[in-house]
């Protein structure tokens, strides 16, 4: 992977440099451990780029490990989507693993904890366990079942595994400290009963480990050198260390936390994303307005733009909200160098060039990207009747208006300079047509005796290809919709608008998903084909940030 932007210094990268230099680690080994209960989003991209990127940078290894410890919420669909997303971002793994790969080892380690007197079977309900746990201000109370003997605990745990008890009858808890100031250390639950088939192990197990238990042991079994987590797991680190210290695991990984990626004008909670999908606010997990990686891929965001964004945001220990405009700027930065240019008119106003020969059509040979000497070219027809953007004409122009107005000249992109000589109105006084003349000596160049400042886009009326354009925009009009539980109140009702536009004819024969810069309008991706011809585009991103003016 060859990125043009420089790697930014941060404390985790420096930590790895120092530990490799000191000999503490011979090799960097990381993991990306998503739970397959939804689609990945832009927040996960930061963790993907960090874990896979650092492993690649230091010639190490990175595992893609699925935290499949909750069969109620997990689906094979999400597993495949996550694999596709990581690969699309440009990363590869040393192995794909699952927490379920280690179910037997996790169970054996639980038996070991019971035999050491460090775990017990509790028969309180989950509501009672929460009540006994106490608060941040008050210590917890010991369960009446905490004093069970090792023999009783082993017997009950074996019978839990054998399926003798219903869901919720018992749990396995670590015996640590109910008076700890860290509630995560107040005898946390390690296993619970769930008579639910697992997508990989079927009905082999009816007890399932909790994430906080499975995570450190899985790390140790995979010889992870740096277990990188977001800040919400900081208070879980003492439990992580406690398990590593009290079990005979083959490796002693260390957990290090960093700030998660919070993005403005969207939500990244899987629960809230699921609500958007299930309530039909969006068309699915891959809706181009969502911050999911599959949605961004469908929108037309290049993966290198997301990697660039994550590197630009950097790694720190302080939470912050990153403005959406930074991500969009990274998308523009990449598309500006990769996207072909083309002409498309969204709100057409007819122009008749009166001194242009009747029936004549010029086949202008035009490069798709004038800045790229190796760019392909296409035929751009020019004729007597063309369409321009209605906003490129003003009957009573303002002082610094350099587009078309009565008696003024403007350059047609890739073609001639034209002058407006007459304005045609309908009965209501609306402008419906312009009459103009052209200067035949200005094809591809400015006139020698005068300066023409304005340049506008156009299409030939006879050759224009009609297309539908889906104008995707930000899904929320509020910068921080996640601050309220009723976040749907901030939905941007204009996040999708549909219009009909006229495109230059070369755009009719393009492959699905190709991205173009519609000159002066924005970046657009081929959205639909009908009978082999392009029938629709959708907006990837504007040419410049328009939200700064209104937000």
Short mmCIF file of C-alpha atoms in Angstrom, two decimals:
data_model
loop_
_atom_site.label_atom_id
_atom_site.label_comp_id
_atom_site.label_asym_id
_atom_site.label_seq_id
_atom_site.Cartn_x
_atom_site.Cartn_y
_atom_site.Cartn_z
CA UNK A 1 0.00 0.00 0.00
CA UNK A 2 1.57 3.24 -1.13
CA UNK A 3 0.06 6.25 0.63
CA UNK A 4 1.17 9.73 -0.36
CA UNK A 5 0.55 11.23 3.08
CA UNK A 6 3.14 10.93 5.82
CA UNK A 7 2.55 8.81 8.92
CA UNK A 8 1.75 10.95 11.93
CA UNK A 9 3.56 10.37 15.19
CA UNK A 10 1.40 9.13 18.06
CA UNK A 11 1.93 7.44 21.41
CA UNK A 12 1.07 3.90 20.28
CA UNK A 13 3.43 4.02 17.30
CA UNK A 14 6.17 5.37 19.57
CA UNK A 15 5.41 2.70 22.17
CA UNK A 16 5.98 -0.01 19.57
CA UNK A 17 9.18 1.62 18.35
CA UNK A 18 10.54 1.76 21.90
CA UNK A 19 9.53 -1.79 22.83
CA UNK A 20 11.01 -3.27 19.68
CA UNK A 21 14.23 -1.35 20.30
CA UNK A 22 14.43 -2.52 23.93
CA UNK A 23 13.83 -6.14 22.97
CA UNK A 24 10.60 -6.40 24.96
CA UNK A 25 8.94 -7.64 21.77
CA UNK A 26 10.52 -9.42 18.87
CA UNK A 27 7.50 -8.86 16.69
CA UNK A 28 4.36 -6.72 16.71
CA UNK A 29 1.17 -8.80 16.79
CA UNK A 30 -2.22 -7.06 16.85
CA UNK A 31 -5.83 -8.03 16.28
CA UNK A 32 -9.05 -6.40 15.12
CA UNK A 33 -11.89 -8.05 17.12
CA UNK A 34 -15.34 -6.95 15.83
CA UNK A 35 -18.56 -8.51 17.06
CA UNK A 36 -20.57 -9.79 14.05
CA UNK A 37 -23.82 -8.15 15.17
CA UNK A 38 -23.92 -5.36 12.56
CA UNK A 39 -22.00 -3.67 9.79
CA UNK A 40 -18.73 -1.85 10.40
CA UNK A 41 -18.76 1.97 10.43
CA UNK A 42 -16.25 4.80 10.17
CA UNK A 43 -15.32 4.39 13.84
CA UNK A 44 -14.22 0.83 13.15
CA UNK A 45 -12.13 2.12 10.23
CA UNK A 46 -9.88 3.94 12.70
CA UNK A 47 -9.27 0.71 14.62
CA UNK A 48 -8.77 -1.26 11.39
CA UNK A 49 -6.21 1.24 10.10
CA UNK A 50 -4.46 1.30 13.47
CA UNK A 51 -4.24 -2.46 14.06
CA UNK A 52 -3.61 -3.62 10.51
CA UNK A 53 -1.60 -0.53 9.59
CA UNK A 54 0.85 -0.79 12.49
CA UNK A 55 1.30 -4.54 11.99
CA UNK A 56 2.09 -3.86 8.34
CA UNK A 57 4.39 -0.95 9.16
CA UNK A 58 6.46 -3.02 11.61
CA UNK A 59 6.42 -6.21 9.53
CA UNK A 60 4.25 -7.90 12.11
CA UNK A 61 0.98 -9.82 12.10
CA UNK A 62 -2.65 -8.82 12.57
CA UNK A 63 -5.52 -11.22 13.23
CA UNK A 64 -9.07 -10.60 12.13
CA UNK A 65 -10.86 -12.14 15.10
CA UNK A 66 -14.62 -12.28 15.40
CA UNK A 67 -15.98 -11.83 18.91
CA UNK A 68 -18.80 -14.34 18.43
CA UNK A 69 -19.72 -14.84 22.09
CA UNK A 70 -23.38 -13.74 21.83
CA UNK A 71 -25.31 -15.99 19.44
CA UNK A 72 -28.55 -14.06 19.99
CA UNK A 73 -27.35 -11.00 18.04
CA UNK A 74 -24.78 -12.43 15.64
CA UNK A 75 -25.35 -13.41 12.02
CA UNK A 76 -23.22 -14.91 9.26
CA UNK A 77 -24.26 -11.99 7.02
CA UNK A 78 -22.31 -9.63 9.28
CA UNK A 79 -19.25 -11.89 9.23
CA UNK A 80 -19.07 -11.74 5.44
CA UNK A 81 -19.72 -7.98 5.42
CA UNK A 82 -16.88 -7.36 7.88
CA UNK A 83 -14.46 -9.47 5.84
CA UNK A 84 -15.41 -7.52 2.71
CA UNK A 85 -14.98 -4.18 4.50
CA UNK A 86 -11.52 -4.94 5.85
CA UNK A 87 -10.38 -6.21 2.46
CA UNK A 88 -11.91 -3.17 0.70
CA UNK A 89 -9.99 -0.82 3.00
CA UNK A 90 -6.84 -2.43 1.64
CA UNK A 91 -5.77 -4.69 4.49
CA UNK A 92 -5.07 -8.38 4.86
CA UNK A 93 -4.75 -10.61 7.91
CA UNK A 94 -2.43 -13.35 9.04
CA UNK A 95 -5.51 -15.42 9.93
CA UNK A 96 -9.25 -15.15 10.47
CA UNK A 97 -10.13 -16.45 13.90
CA UNK A 98 -13.19 -16.56 16.12
CA UNK A 99 -13.65 -16.47 19.86
CA UNK A 100 -15.61 -19.68 19.32
CA UNK A 101 -12.38 -21.31 18.12
CA UNK A 102 -11.27 -21.13 21.74
CA UNK A 103 -14.47 -22.21 23.50
CA UNK A 104 -12.87 -25.37 24.86
CA UNK A 105 -9.78 -23.53 26.12
CA UNK A 106 -11.97 -20.79 27.63
CA UNK A 107 -14.02 -23.45 29.38
CA UNK A 108 -10.88 -25.20 30.66
CA UNK A 109 -9.54 -21.93 32.02
CA UNK A 110 -12.87 -21.36 33.79
CA UNK A 111 -12.53 -24.77 35.44
CA UNK A 112 -9.04 -23.74 36.52
CA UNK A 113 -10.37 -20.55 38.13
CA UNK A 114 -13.02 -22.54 39.99
CA UNK A 115 -10.43 -25.02 41.29
CA UNK A 116 -8.28 -22.10 42.49
CA UNK A 117 -11.25 -20.65 44.36
CA UNK A 118 -11.24 -17.63 42.00
CA UNK A 119 -14.65 -18.25 40.40
CA UNK A 120 -18.05 -19.42 41.65
CA UNK A 121 -21.49 -20.25 40.32
CA UNK A 122 -24.02 -17.60 41.33
CA UNK A 123 -27.76 -18.27 41.29
CA UNK A 124 -28.92 -14.68 41.64
CA UNK A 125 -30.91 -13.23 38.76
CA UNK A 126 -29.22 -10.63 36.57
CA UNK A 127 -31.38 -7.93 38.15
CA UNK A 128 -30.29 -9.08 41.61
CA UNK A 129 -26.64 -9.17 40.53
CA UNK A 130 -26.94 -5.57 39.34
CA UNK A 131 -28.53 -4.57 42.65
CA UNK A 132 -25.84 -6.33 44.67
CA UNK A 133 -23.07 -4.71 42.61
CA UNK A 134 -23.61 -1.30 44.22
CA UNK A 135 -22.91 2.08 42.65
CA UNK A 136 -19.95 4.32 41.94
CA UNK A 137 -20.48 5.82 45.41
CA UNK A 138 -21.39 2.65 47.33
CA UNK A 139 -19.56 -0.70 47.47
CA UNK A 140 -21.27 -3.89 46.38
CA UNK A 141 -22.58 -6.70 48.55
CA UNK A 142 -21.45 -10.29 48.37
CA UNK A 143 -23.85 -12.79 46.86
CA UNK A 144 -25.21 -15.42 49.30
CA UNK A 145 -23.87 -18.00 46.83
CA UNK A 146 -20.31 -16.63 46.92
CA UNK A 147 -19.32 -19.07 49.66
CA UNK A 148 -20.16 -22.22 47.71
CA UNK A 149 -17.44 -24.85 47.89
CA UNK A 150 -15.13 -25.63 45.02
CA UNK A 151 -16.81 -29.01 44.66
CA UNK A 152 -20.30 -27.48 44.44
CA UNK A 153 -19.13 -24.88 41.94
CA UNK A 154 -17.50 -27.51 39.74
CA UNK A 155 -20.60 -29.68 39.86
CA UNK A 156 -22.94 -26.80 38.99
CA UNK A 157 -20.70 -25.50 36.21
CA UNK A 158 -20.44 -28.97 34.63
CA UNK A 159 -24.23 -29.29 34.79
CA UNK A 160 -24.60 -25.80 33.28
CA UNK A 161 -22.50 -26.98 30.33
CA UNK A 162 -24.53 -30.18 30.11
CA UNK A 163 -27.70 -28.14 29.60
CA UNK A 164 -29.49 -29.07 32.83
CA UNK A 165 -30.53 -25.52 33.68
CA UNK A 166 -32.67 -22.92 31.86
CA UNK A 167 -31.40 -19.53 30.74
CA UNK A 168 -30.73 -17.23 33.68
CA UNK A 169 -30.72 -19.96 36.35
CA UNK A 170 -26.99 -19.57 37.05
CA UNK A 171 -23.93 -17.64 35.95
CA UNK A 172 -20.24 -18.11 36.59
CA UNK A 173 -18.60 -15.13 38.31
CA UNK A 174 -15.02 -14.28 39.14
CA UNK A 175 -14.35 -13.98 42.88
CA UNK A 176 -12.43 -10.69 43.09
CA UNK A 177 -13.56 -7.79 45.31
CA UNK A 178 -17.12 -6.55 45.86
CA UNK A 179 -15.72 -3.49 47.60
CA UNK A 180 -13.53 -2.40 44.68
CA UNK A 181 -13.80 1.19 43.50
CA UNK A 182 -13.94 -0.21 39.96
CA UNK A 183 -17.35 -1.83 39.46
CA UNK A 184 -15.87 -4.05 36.74
CA UNK A 185 -13.88 -5.83 39.47
CA UNK A 186 -16.93 -6.55 41.63
CA UNK A 187 -17.15 -10.24 40.82
CA UNK A 188 -17.83 -9.85 37.09
CA UNK A 189 -19.87 -12.45 35.22
CA UNK A 190 -17.69 -14.77 33.13
CA UNK A 191 -20.29 -17.20 31.69
CA UNK A 192 -24.05 -17.22 31.19
CA UNK A 193 -26.51 -19.87 30.02
CA UNK A 194 -28.08 -19.39 26.62
CA UNK A 195 -29.92 -22.22 24.90
CA UNK A 196 -29.46 -20.67 21.48
CA UNK A 197 -27.74 -22.29 18.47
CA UNK A 198 -24.47 -20.64 17.55
CA UNK A 199 -23.80 -19.79 13.89
CA UNK A 200 -20.53 -21.76 13.97
CA UNK A 201 -20.78 -24.29 16.81
CA UNK A 202 -24.47 -25.14 16.46
CA UNK A 203 -25.85 -26.71 19.64
CA UNK A 204 -22.49 -27.87 20.98
CA UNK A 205 -22.53 -25.21 23.70
CA UNK A 206 -25.30 -23.73 25.84
CA UNK A 207 -22.98 -21.64 28.02
CA UNK A 208 -21.22 -18.69 26.45
CA UNK A 209 -18.32 -16.58 27.74
CA UNK A 210 -18.64 -12.85 28.29
CA UNK A 211 -16.48 -10.56 26.12
CA UNK A 212 -14.41 -9.34 29.07
CA UNK A 213 -13.46 -12.95 29.80
CA UNK A 214 -12.95 -14.21 26.24
CA UNK A 215 -11.03 -11.16 25.05
CA UNK A 216 -7.81 -11.33 27.15
CA UNK A 217 -7.56 -15.11 26.89
CA UNK A 218 -8.02 -15.03 23.11
CA UNK A 219 -5.34 -12.34 22.95
CA UNK A 220 -2.99 -14.53 24.95
CA UNK A 221 -3.67 -17.63 22.85
CA UNK A 222 -2.82 -15.65 19.72
CA UNK A 223 0.31 -14.16 21.32
CA UNK A 224 -0.94 -10.61 20.81
CA UNK A 225 1.74 -8.09 21.77
CA UNK A 226 -0.49 -5.01 21.84
CA UNK A 227 -4.21 -5.27 22.56
CA UNK A 228 -5.47 -1.91 21.30
CA UNK A 229 -8.91 -0.83 22.56
CA UNK A 230 -10.95 2.35 22.65
CA UNK A 231 -11.20 4.40 25.83
CA UNK A 232 -14.48 2.87 27.03
CA UNK A 233 -12.47 -0.28 27.83
CA UNK A 234 -10.02 1.59 30.06
CA UNK A 235 -11.96 0.69 33.20
CA UNK A 236 -12.00 -2.94 32.04
CA UNK A 237 -8.20 -3.14 31.89
CA UNK A 238 -7.80 -4.23 35.58
CA UNK A 239 -10.01 -7.24 34.85
CA UNK A 240 -8.03 -7.95 31.66
CA UNK A 241 -4.81 -7.91 33.70
CA UNK A 242 -6.34 -9.94 36.55
CA UNK A 243 -7.31 -12.76 34.21
CA UNK A 244 -3.92 -12.76 32.46
CA UNK A 245 -2.13 -12.82 35.85
CA UNK A 246 -4.25 -15.61 37.36
CA UNK A 247 -4.28 -18.01 34.42
CA UNK A 248 -1.47 -20.08 32.91
CA UNK A 249 -1.78 -18.46 29.49
CA UNK A 250 1.04 -18.73 26.92
CA UNK A 251 1.52 -14.97 26.56
CA UNK A 252 0.92 -11.85 28.63
CA UNK A 253 -0.44 -9.17 26.27
CA UNK A 254 -0.95 -5.60 27.46
CA UNK A 255 -4.07 -3.58 26.75
CA UNK A 256 -3.59 0.01 25.55
CA UNK A 257 -6.48 2.42 25.01
CA UNK A 258 -6.99 5.21 22.49
CA UNK A 259 -9.84 7.63 21.76
CA UNK A 260 -12.59 6.35 19.51
CA UNK A 261 -13.56 8.17 16.34
CA UNK A 262 -16.68 10.31 16.75
CA UNK A 263 -17.95 11.93 13.56
CA UNK A 264 -20.33 14.89 13.34
CA UNK A 265 -23.74 14.80 11.62
CA UNK A 266 -24.13 11.06 12.04
CA UNK A 267 -24.45 8.21 14.55
CA UNK A 268 -22.09 5.28 14.99
CA UNK A 269 -23.93 3.32 17.64
CA UNK A 270 -24.81 -0.10 16.19
CA UNK A 271 -28.11 0.04 18.05
CA UNK A 272 -29.02 3.36 16.48
CA UNK A 273 -27.83 2.26 13.05
CA UNK A 274 -29.99 -0.82 13.37
CA UNK A 275 -32.95 1.39 14.32
CA UNK A 276 -32.43 3.48 11.18
CA UNK A 277 -32.40 0.32 9.07
CA UNK A 278 -35.33 -1.46 10.76
CA UNK A 279 -37.56 1.63 10.75
CA UNK A 280 -36.95 2.18 7.04
CA UNK A 281 -35.34 5.60 7.49
CA UNK A 282 -32.63 4.29 5.16
CA UNK A 283 -32.68 1.54 2.56
CA UNK A 284 -30.33 -0.83 4.40
CA UNK A 285 -26.96 -1.13 6.13
CA UNK A 286 -25.29 -0.06 2.88
CA UNK A 287 -27.39 3.07 2.34
CA UNK A 288 -24.95 5.71 0.98
CA UNK A 289 -26.04 8.17 3.66
CA UNK A 290 -24.91 5.92 6.52
CA UNK A 291 -21.41 6.01 8.07
CA UNK A 292 -21.09 2.26 7.53
CA UNK A 293 -18.10 1.22 5.43
CA UNK A 294 -20.42 -0.61 3.03
CA UNK A 295 -22.49 2.57 2.72
CA UNK A 296 -19.38 4.65 2.03
CA UNK A 297 -18.21 2.09 -0.51
CA UNK A 298 -21.59 2.27 -2.26
CA UNK A 299 -21.51 6.07 -2.06
CA UNK A 300 -18.20 6.08 -3.94
CA UNK A 301 -15.78 7.05 -1.18
CA UNK A 302 -12.34 5.71 -2.17
CA UNK A 303 -10.78 3.47 0.49
CA UNK A 304 -7.56 5.48 0.34
CA UNK A 305 -9.58 8.57 1.36
CA UNK A 306 -10.80 6.80 4.49
CA UNK A 307 -7.26 5.66 5.31
CA UNK A 308 -6.03 9.22 4.77
CA UNK A 309 -8.80 10.54 7.02
CA UNK A 310 -7.92 8.11 9.83
CA UNK A 311 -4.23 9.02 9.59
CA UNK A 312 -5.08 12.76 9.59
CA UNK A 313 -7.33 12.43 12.64
CA UNK A 314 -4.49 10.67 14.44
CA UNK A 315 -4.40 8.69 17.67
CA UNK A 316 -4.81 10.29 21.09
CA UNK A 317 -6.16 9.59 24.55
CA UNK A 318 -8.76 12.39 24.43
CA UNK A 319 -12.23 11.94 22.98
CA UNK A 320 -13.37 14.52 20.43
CA UNK A 321 -15.89 14.90 17.63
CA UNK A 322 -14.37 15.21 14.16
CA UNK A 323 -16.30 17.34 11.70
CA UNK A 324 -17.71 15.53 8.68
CA UNK A 325 -16.13 18.17 6.46
CA UNK A 326 -12.66 16.69 7.13
CA UNK A 327 -13.74 13.28 5.83
CA UNK A 328 -15.35 14.90 2.79
CA UNK A 329 -12.18 16.90 2.15
CA UNK A 330 -10.16 13.66 2.11
CA UNK A 331 -12.66 12.18 -0.36
CA UNK A 332 -12.31 15.24 -2.64
CA UNK A 333 -8.53 15.09 -2.35
CA UNK A 334 -8.42 11.54 -3.71
CA UNK A 335 -11.19 11.92 -6.30
CA UNK A 336 -9.58 15.08 -7.65
CA UNK A 337 -6.66 12.96 -8.86
CA UNK A 338 -8.61 9.88 -9.95
CA UNK A 339 -12.04 10.93 -11.26
CA UNK A 340 -12.68 11.67 -14.92
CA UNK A 341 -14.25 15.05 -15.77
CA UNK A 342 -17.53 15.32 -17.64
CA UNK A 343 -20.36 17.80 -18.33
CA UNK A 344 -23.89 17.51 -16.96
CA UNK A 345 -26.64 20.15 -16.65
CA UNK A 346 -29.04 19.83 -13.71
CA UNK A 347 -31.42 22.75 -14.37
CA UNK A 348 -31.33 23.31 -18.14
CA UNK A 349 -31.88 26.64 -19.87
CA UNK A 350 -31.97 26.50 -23.68
CA UNK A 351 -29.47 28.56 -25.68
CA UNK A 352 -29.76 29.08 -29.45
CA UNK A 353 -26.50 30.19 -31.11
CA UNK A 354 -27.92 32.18 -34.00
CA UNK A 355 -24.77 32.55 -36.11
CA UNK A 356 -23.86 28.85 -35.87
CA UNK A 357 -24.70 26.88 -39.06
CA UNK A 358 -28.02 25.03 -39.08
CA UNK A 359 -27.66 21.25 -38.99
CA UNK A 360 -23.95 21.32 -38.20
CA UNK A 361 -22.49 19.27 -35.34
CA UNK A 362 -18.84 19.45 -34.36
CA UNK A 363 -17.25 16.40 -32.74
CA UNK A 364 -14.89 18.03 -30.26
CA UNK A 365 -12.13 15.72 -29.00
CA UNK A 366 -11.86 16.44 -25.30
CA UNK A 367 -9.66 14.87 -22.60
CA UNK A 368 -11.35 13.36 -19.57
CA UNK A 369 -8.70 15.05 -17.42
CA UNK A 370 -6.69 17.92 -18.87
CA UNK A 371 -4.19 17.67 -15.99
CA UNK A 372 -3.31 14.08 -16.89
CA UNK A 373 -1.29 13.76 -20.12
CA UNK A 374 -2.22 10.07 -20.32
CA UNK A 375 -5.94 10.66 -19.91
CA UNK A 376 -8.41 9.15 -22.36
CA UNK A 377 -10.45 11.48 -24.54
CA UNK A 378 -14.06 11.42 -25.63
CA UNK A 379 -16.24 13.05 -28.30
CA UNK A 380 -18.17 16.09 -27.09
CA UNK A 381 -20.77 17.17 -29.71
CA UNK A 382 -21.35 20.90 -30.23
CA UNK A 383 -24.32 22.27 -32.17
CA UNK A 384 -26.53 25.29 -32.70
CA UNK A 385 -28.78 24.53 -29.73
CA UNK A 386 -27.30 23.78 -26.32
CA UNK A 387 -28.39 23.76 -22.69
CA UNK A 388 -26.63 25.63 -19.91
CA UNK A 389 -27.29 25.69 -16.16
CA UNK A 390 -30.11 28.10 -15.34
CA UNK A 391 -28.06 29.51 -12.46
CA UNK A 392 -25.35 30.49 -14.99
CA UNK A 393 -27.58 33.25 -16.37
CA UNK A 394 -28.69 36.39 -14.56
CA UNK A 395 -30.84 38.96 -16.34
CA UNK A 396 -29.86 41.71 -13.89
CA UNK A 397 -26.37 40.67 -12.80
CA UNK A 398 -24.74 41.64 -9.53
CA UNK A 399 -21.45 43.55 -9.55
CA UNK A 400 -19.11 40.53 -9.42
CA UNK A 401 -21.20 38.18 -11.54
CA UNK A 402 -18.95 36.78 -14.30
CA UNK A 403 -21.31 34.33 -15.94
CA UNK A 404 -23.83 35.00 -18.71
CA UNK A 405 -26.08 38.04 -18.76
CA UNK A 406 -27.55 40.25 -21.53
CA UNK A 407 -24.76 41.74 -23.67
CA UNK A 408 -21.94 39.87 -21.89
CA UNK A 409 -19.65 37.05 -22.95
CA UNK A 410 -18.80 33.74 -21.33
CA UNK A 411 -16.65 30.79 -22.32
CA UNK A 412 -18.29 27.41 -22.87
CA UNK A 413 -16.09 24.76 -21.31
CA UNK A 414 -13.98 23.03 -24.05
CA UNK A 415 -15.75 25.07 -26.77
CA UNK A 416 -16.35 28.69 -27.82
CA UNK A 417 -16.96 32.08 -26.33
CA UNK A 418 -20.61 33.13 -26.69
CA UNK A 419 -22.39 36.47 -26.19
CA UNK A 420 -26.02 36.83 -25.06
CA UNK A 421 -27.95 39.00 -27.50
CA UNK A 422 -31.60 38.35 -26.59
CA UNK A 423 -33.64 36.95 -23.72
CA UNK A 424 -36.93 35.13 -24.42
CA UNK A 425 -39.65 35.11 -21.75
CA UNK A 426 -42.89 33.21 -21.40
CA UNK A 427 -46.23 34.88 -20.66
CA UNK A 428 -45.45 34.86 -16.94
CA UNK A 429 -42.17 36.66 -17.49
CA UNK A 430 -39.95 33.64 -16.84
CA UNK A 431 -36.78 33.27 -18.90
CA UNK A 432 -37.24 30.24 -21.20
CA UNK A 433 -34.56 30.73 -23.84
CA UNK A 434 -31.45 32.74 -24.67
CA UNK A 435 -30.30 33.87 -28.10
CA UNK A 436 -26.55 34.15 -28.44
CA UNK A 437 -23.74 34.47 -30.95
CA UNK A 438 -20.41 32.66 -30.91
CA UNK A 439 -16.89 33.72 -31.83
CA UNK A 440 -15.60 31.05 -34.21
CA UNK A 441 -11.98 32.03 -33.47
CA UNK A 442 -12.19 31.09 -29.78
CA UNK A 443 -12.36 27.29 -29.87
CA UNK A 444 -10.17 26.22 -26.96
CA UNK A 445 -8.71 29.69 -26.47
CA UNK A 446 -9.63 33.18 -25.32
CA UNK A 447 -10.09 36.04 -27.81
CA UNK A 448 -6.92 38.07 -28.38
CA UNK A 449 -8.49 41.50 -27.98
CA UNK A 450 -10.58 41.09 -24.84
CA UNK A 451 -10.71 39.14 -21.56
CA UNK A 452 -13.49 36.67 -20.80
CA UNK A 453 -13.58 35.69 -17.13
CA UNK A 454 -16.50 33.30 -16.85
CA UNK A 455 -16.47 29.61 -17.85
CA UNK A 456 -19.68 27.56 -17.74
CA UNK A 457 -20.63 23.98 -18.58
CA UNK A 458 -23.17 22.93 -21.22
CA UNK A 459 -24.50 20.02 -23.29
CA UNK A 460 -25.67 19.82 -26.88
CA UNK A 461 -29.48 19.78 -26.98
CA UNK A 462 -29.69 17.16 -29.74
CA UNK A 463 -27.17 14.80 -28.13
CA UNK A 464 -27.90 15.19 -24.42
CA UNK A 465 -28.47 11.96 -22.49
CA UNK A 466 -31.21 12.23 -19.81
CA UNK A 467 -30.31 10.72 -16.44
CA UNK A 468 -31.77 10.56 -12.95
CA UNK A 469 -29.57 12.09 -10.28
CA UNK A 470 -29.83 11.11 -6.62
CA UNK A 471 -28.56 13.97 -4.51
CA UNK A 472 -27.31 12.29 -1.33
CA UNK A 473 -26.51 14.60 1.55
CA UNK A 474 -25.82 14.29 5.27
CA UNK A 475 -28.43 12.19 7.06
CA UNK A 476 -28.68 14.52 10.07
CA UNK A 477 -28.90 18.29 10.07
CA UNK A 478 -27.61 18.42 13.66
CA UNK A 479 -23.88 18.09 14.33
CA UNK A 480 -24.39 15.78 17.32
CA UNK A 481 -27.62 13.80 16.94
CA UNK A 482 -26.38 11.01 19.22
CA UNK A 483 -26.62 13.31 22.26
CA UNK A 484 -30.37 12.63 22.46
CA UNK A 485 -32.07 9.25 22.79
CA UNK A 486 -34.73 10.51 20.37
CA UNK A 487 -32.08 11.09 17.73
CA UNK A 488 -34.50 10.62 14.84
CA UNK A 489 -35.80 14.14 15.46
CA UNK A 490 -32.61 15.43 13.83
CA UNK A 491 -33.07 13.58 10.53
CA UNK A 492 -32.32 15.78 7.53
CA UNK A 493 -35.47 15.45 5.42
CA UNK A 494 -33.50 16.67 2.40
CA UNK A 495 -30.78 14.02 2.71
CA UNK A 496 -32.02 12.52 -0.56
CA UNK A 497 -33.41 14.55 -3.44
CA UNK A 498 -34.09 13.20 -6.91
CA UNK A 499 -33.87 15.22 -10.12
CA UNK A 500 -33.58 14.70 -13.85
CA UNK A 501 -30.49 16.04 -15.58
CA UNK A 502 -28.97 16.16 -19.06
CA UNK A 503 -25.54 14.58 -19.47
CA UNK A 504 -23.05 14.69 -22.30
CA UNK A 505 -23.50 11.60 -24.53
CA UNK A 506 -20.22 9.93 -23.51
CA UNK A 507 -21.70 9.38 -20.04
CA UNK A 508 -24.33 7.03 -21.47
CA UNK A 509 -21.75 4.27 -21.97
CA UNK A 510 -19.99 3.95 -18.63
CA UNK A 511 -19.60 1.05 -16.21
CA UNK A 512 -21.53 0.77 -12.98
CA UNK A 513 -19.82 2.52 -10.04
CA UNK A 514 -17.51 4.70 -12.17
CA UNK A 515 -17.01 8.10 -10.52
CA UNK A 516 -16.96 11.36 -12.48
CA UNK A 517 -16.43 14.95 -11.57
CA UNK A 518 -19.37 16.79 -13.08
CA UNK A 519 -17.51 20.01 -13.71
CA UNK A 520 -18.55 22.86 -11.41
CA UNK A 521 -21.11 20.59 -9.66
CA UNK A 522 -19.48 17.77 -7.72
CA UNK A 523 -18.42 14.14 -7.84
CA UNK A 524 -20.99 11.61 -9.05
CA UNK A 525 -21.05 7.84 -9.33
CA UNK A 526 -22.86 5.70 -11.89
CA UNK A 527 -25.83 4.38 -9.92
CA UNK A 528 -27.93 2.39 -12.40
CA UNK A 529 -27.75 0.87 -15.87
CA UNK A 530 -30.70 0.11 -18.13
CA UNK A 531 -30.18 -1.91 -21.32
CA UNK A 532 -26.46 -1.31 -21.02
CA UNK A 533 -26.77 2.47 -20.75
CA UNK A 534 -26.38 4.68 -17.71
CA UNK A 535 -29.75 5.73 -16.35
CA UNK A 536 -28.79 7.27 -13.00
CA UNK A 537 -25.97 8.84 -11.02
CA UNK A 538 -25.71 9.71 -7.36
CA UNK A 539 -23.68 12.39 -5.61
CA UNK A 540 -20.56 11.25 -3.83
CA UNK A 541 -19.56 14.67 -2.49
CA UNK A 542 -19.79 18.33 -3.50
CA UNK A 543 -16.84 20.11 -5.09
CA UNK A 544 -16.48 22.16 -1.92
CA UNK A 545 -17.89 22.24 1.58
CA UNK A 546 -21.32 23.85 1.36
CA UNK A 547 -22.29 23.05 4.97
CA UNK A 548 -19.89 25.61 6.41
CA UNK A 549 -22.22 28.33 5.11
CA UNK A 550 -25.35 26.98 6.75
CA UNK A 551 -24.26 25.08 9.85
#
